[in-house]
mmCIF file with all atom_site columns, C-alpha atoms in Angstrom:
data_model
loop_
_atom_site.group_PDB
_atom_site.id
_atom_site.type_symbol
_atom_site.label_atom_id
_atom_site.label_alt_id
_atom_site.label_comp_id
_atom_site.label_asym_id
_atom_site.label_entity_id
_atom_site.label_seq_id
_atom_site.pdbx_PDB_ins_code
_atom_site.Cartn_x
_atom_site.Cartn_y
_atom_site.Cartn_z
_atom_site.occupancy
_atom_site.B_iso_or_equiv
_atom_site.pdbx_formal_charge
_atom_site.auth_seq_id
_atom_site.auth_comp_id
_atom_site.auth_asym_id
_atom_site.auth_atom_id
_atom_site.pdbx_PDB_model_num
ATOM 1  C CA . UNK A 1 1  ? -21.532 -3.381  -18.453 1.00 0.00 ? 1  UNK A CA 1
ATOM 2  C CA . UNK A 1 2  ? -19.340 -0.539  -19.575 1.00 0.00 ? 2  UNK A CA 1
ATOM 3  C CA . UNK A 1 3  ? -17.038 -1.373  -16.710 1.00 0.00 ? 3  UNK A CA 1
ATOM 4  C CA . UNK A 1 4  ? -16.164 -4.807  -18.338 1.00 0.00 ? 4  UNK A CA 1
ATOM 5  C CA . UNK A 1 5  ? -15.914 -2.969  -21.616 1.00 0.00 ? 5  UNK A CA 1
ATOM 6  C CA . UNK A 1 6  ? -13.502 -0.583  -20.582 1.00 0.00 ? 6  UNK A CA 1
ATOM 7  C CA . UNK A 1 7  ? -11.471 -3.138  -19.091 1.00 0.00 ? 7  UNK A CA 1
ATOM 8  C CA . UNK A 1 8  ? -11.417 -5.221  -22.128 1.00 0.00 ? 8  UNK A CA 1
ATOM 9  C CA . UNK A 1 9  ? -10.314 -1.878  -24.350 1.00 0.00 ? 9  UNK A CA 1
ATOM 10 C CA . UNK A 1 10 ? -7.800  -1.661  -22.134 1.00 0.00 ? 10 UNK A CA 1
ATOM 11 C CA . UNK A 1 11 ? -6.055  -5.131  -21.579 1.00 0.00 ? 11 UNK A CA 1
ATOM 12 C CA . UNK A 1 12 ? -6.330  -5.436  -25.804 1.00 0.00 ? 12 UNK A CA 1
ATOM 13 C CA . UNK A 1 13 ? -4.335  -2.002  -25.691 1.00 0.00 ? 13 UNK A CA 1
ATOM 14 C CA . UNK A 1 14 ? -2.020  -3.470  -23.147 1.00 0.00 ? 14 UNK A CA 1
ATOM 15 C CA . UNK A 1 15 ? -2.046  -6.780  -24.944 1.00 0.00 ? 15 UNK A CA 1
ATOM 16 C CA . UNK A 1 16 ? -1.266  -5.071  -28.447 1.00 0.00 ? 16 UNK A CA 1
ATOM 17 C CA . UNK A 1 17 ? 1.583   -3.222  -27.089 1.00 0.00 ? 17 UNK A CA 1
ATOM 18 C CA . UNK A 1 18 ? 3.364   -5.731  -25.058 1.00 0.00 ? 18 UNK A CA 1
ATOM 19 C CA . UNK A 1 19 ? 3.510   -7.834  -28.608 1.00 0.00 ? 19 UNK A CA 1
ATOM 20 C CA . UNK A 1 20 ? 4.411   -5.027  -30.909 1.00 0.00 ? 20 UNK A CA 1
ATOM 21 C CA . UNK A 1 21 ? 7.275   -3.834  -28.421 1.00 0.00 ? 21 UNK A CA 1
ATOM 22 C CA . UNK A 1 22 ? 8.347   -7.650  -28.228 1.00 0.00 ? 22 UNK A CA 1
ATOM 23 C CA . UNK A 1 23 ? 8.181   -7.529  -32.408 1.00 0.00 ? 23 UNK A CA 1
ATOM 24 C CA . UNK A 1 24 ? 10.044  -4.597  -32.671 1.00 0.00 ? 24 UNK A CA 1
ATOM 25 C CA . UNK A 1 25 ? 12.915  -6.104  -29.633 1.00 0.00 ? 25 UNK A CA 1
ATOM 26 C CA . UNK A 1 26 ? 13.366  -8.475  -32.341 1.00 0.00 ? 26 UNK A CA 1
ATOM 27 C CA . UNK A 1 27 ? 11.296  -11.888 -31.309 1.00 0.00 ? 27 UNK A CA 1
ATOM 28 C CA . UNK A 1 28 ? 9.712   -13.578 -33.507 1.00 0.00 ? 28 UNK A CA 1
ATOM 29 C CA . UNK A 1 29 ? 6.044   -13.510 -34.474 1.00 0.00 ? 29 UNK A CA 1
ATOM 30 C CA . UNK A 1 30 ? 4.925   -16.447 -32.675 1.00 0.00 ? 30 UNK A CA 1
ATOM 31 C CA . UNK A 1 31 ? 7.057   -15.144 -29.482 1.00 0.00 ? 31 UNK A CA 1
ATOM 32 C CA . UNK A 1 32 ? 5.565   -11.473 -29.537 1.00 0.00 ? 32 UNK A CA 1
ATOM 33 C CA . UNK A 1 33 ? 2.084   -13.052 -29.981 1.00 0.00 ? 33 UNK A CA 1
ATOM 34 C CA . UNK A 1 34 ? 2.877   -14.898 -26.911 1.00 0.00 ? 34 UNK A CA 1
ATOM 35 C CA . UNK A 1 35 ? 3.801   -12.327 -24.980 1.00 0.00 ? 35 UNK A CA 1
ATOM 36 C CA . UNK A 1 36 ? 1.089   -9.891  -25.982 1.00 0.00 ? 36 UNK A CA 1
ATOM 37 C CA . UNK A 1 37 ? -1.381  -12.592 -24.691 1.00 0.00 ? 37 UNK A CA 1
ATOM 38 C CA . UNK A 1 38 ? 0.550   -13.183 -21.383 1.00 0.00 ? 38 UNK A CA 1
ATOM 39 C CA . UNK A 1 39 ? 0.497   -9.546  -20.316 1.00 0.00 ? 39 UNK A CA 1
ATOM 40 C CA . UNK A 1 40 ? -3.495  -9.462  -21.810 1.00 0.00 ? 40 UNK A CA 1
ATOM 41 C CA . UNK A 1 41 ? -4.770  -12.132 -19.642 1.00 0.00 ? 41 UNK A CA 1
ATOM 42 C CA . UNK A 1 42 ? -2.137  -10.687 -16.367 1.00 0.00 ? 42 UNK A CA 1
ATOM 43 C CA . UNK A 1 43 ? -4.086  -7.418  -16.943 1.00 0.00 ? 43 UNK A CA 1
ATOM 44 C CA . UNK A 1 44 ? -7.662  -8.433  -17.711 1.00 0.00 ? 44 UNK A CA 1
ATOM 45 C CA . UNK A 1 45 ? -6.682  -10.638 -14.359 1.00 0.00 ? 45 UNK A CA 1
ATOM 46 C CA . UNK A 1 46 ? -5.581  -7.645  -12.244 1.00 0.00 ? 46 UNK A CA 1
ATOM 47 C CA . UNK A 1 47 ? -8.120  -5.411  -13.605 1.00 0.00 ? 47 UNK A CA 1
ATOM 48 C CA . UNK A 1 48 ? -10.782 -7.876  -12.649 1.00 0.00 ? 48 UNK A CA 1
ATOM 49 C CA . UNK A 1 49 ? -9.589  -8.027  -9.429  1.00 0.00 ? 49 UNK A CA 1
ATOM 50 C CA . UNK A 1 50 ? -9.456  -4.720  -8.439  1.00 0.00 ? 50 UNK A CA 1
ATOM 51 C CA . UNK A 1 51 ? -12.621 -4.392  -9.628  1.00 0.00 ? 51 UNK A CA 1
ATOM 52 C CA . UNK A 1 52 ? -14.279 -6.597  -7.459  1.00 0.00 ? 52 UNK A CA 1
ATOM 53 C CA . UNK A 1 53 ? -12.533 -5.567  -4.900  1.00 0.00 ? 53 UNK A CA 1
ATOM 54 C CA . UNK A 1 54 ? -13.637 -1.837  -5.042  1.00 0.00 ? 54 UNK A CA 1
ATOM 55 C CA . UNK A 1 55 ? -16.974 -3.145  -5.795  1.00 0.00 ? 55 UNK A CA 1
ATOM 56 C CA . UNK A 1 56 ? -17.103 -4.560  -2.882  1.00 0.00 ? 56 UNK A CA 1
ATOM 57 C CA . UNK A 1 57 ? -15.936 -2.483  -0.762  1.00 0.00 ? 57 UNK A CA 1
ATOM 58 C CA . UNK A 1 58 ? -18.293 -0.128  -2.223  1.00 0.00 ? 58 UNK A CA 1
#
């Protein structure tokens, strides 16, 4: 259980930043929000993965 909530800390983190470095590029609200939710779901998806993966392994 702290697994998962570590990885959701850190795609929100990764989320948050992608859309506040799109805002300050100069992209418009709905555009950074976008974009912050793109690179939230690739991470929570890649972070899931690997998870899994070493969890299995394991």
């Amino acid at each position: 259980m702290l697994r998962l909530t570590v990885v959701g800390l850190f795609c929100t983190l990764v989320g948050a930043a992608a859309g506040l470095l799109a805002r300050i590029d100069g992209a418009t609200y709905a555009t950074a929000l976008l974009r912050g939710a793109v690179a939230f779901a690739s991470s929570a998806t890649l972070s899931l993965a690997l998870m899994t993966f070493v969890l299995a392994v394991l």
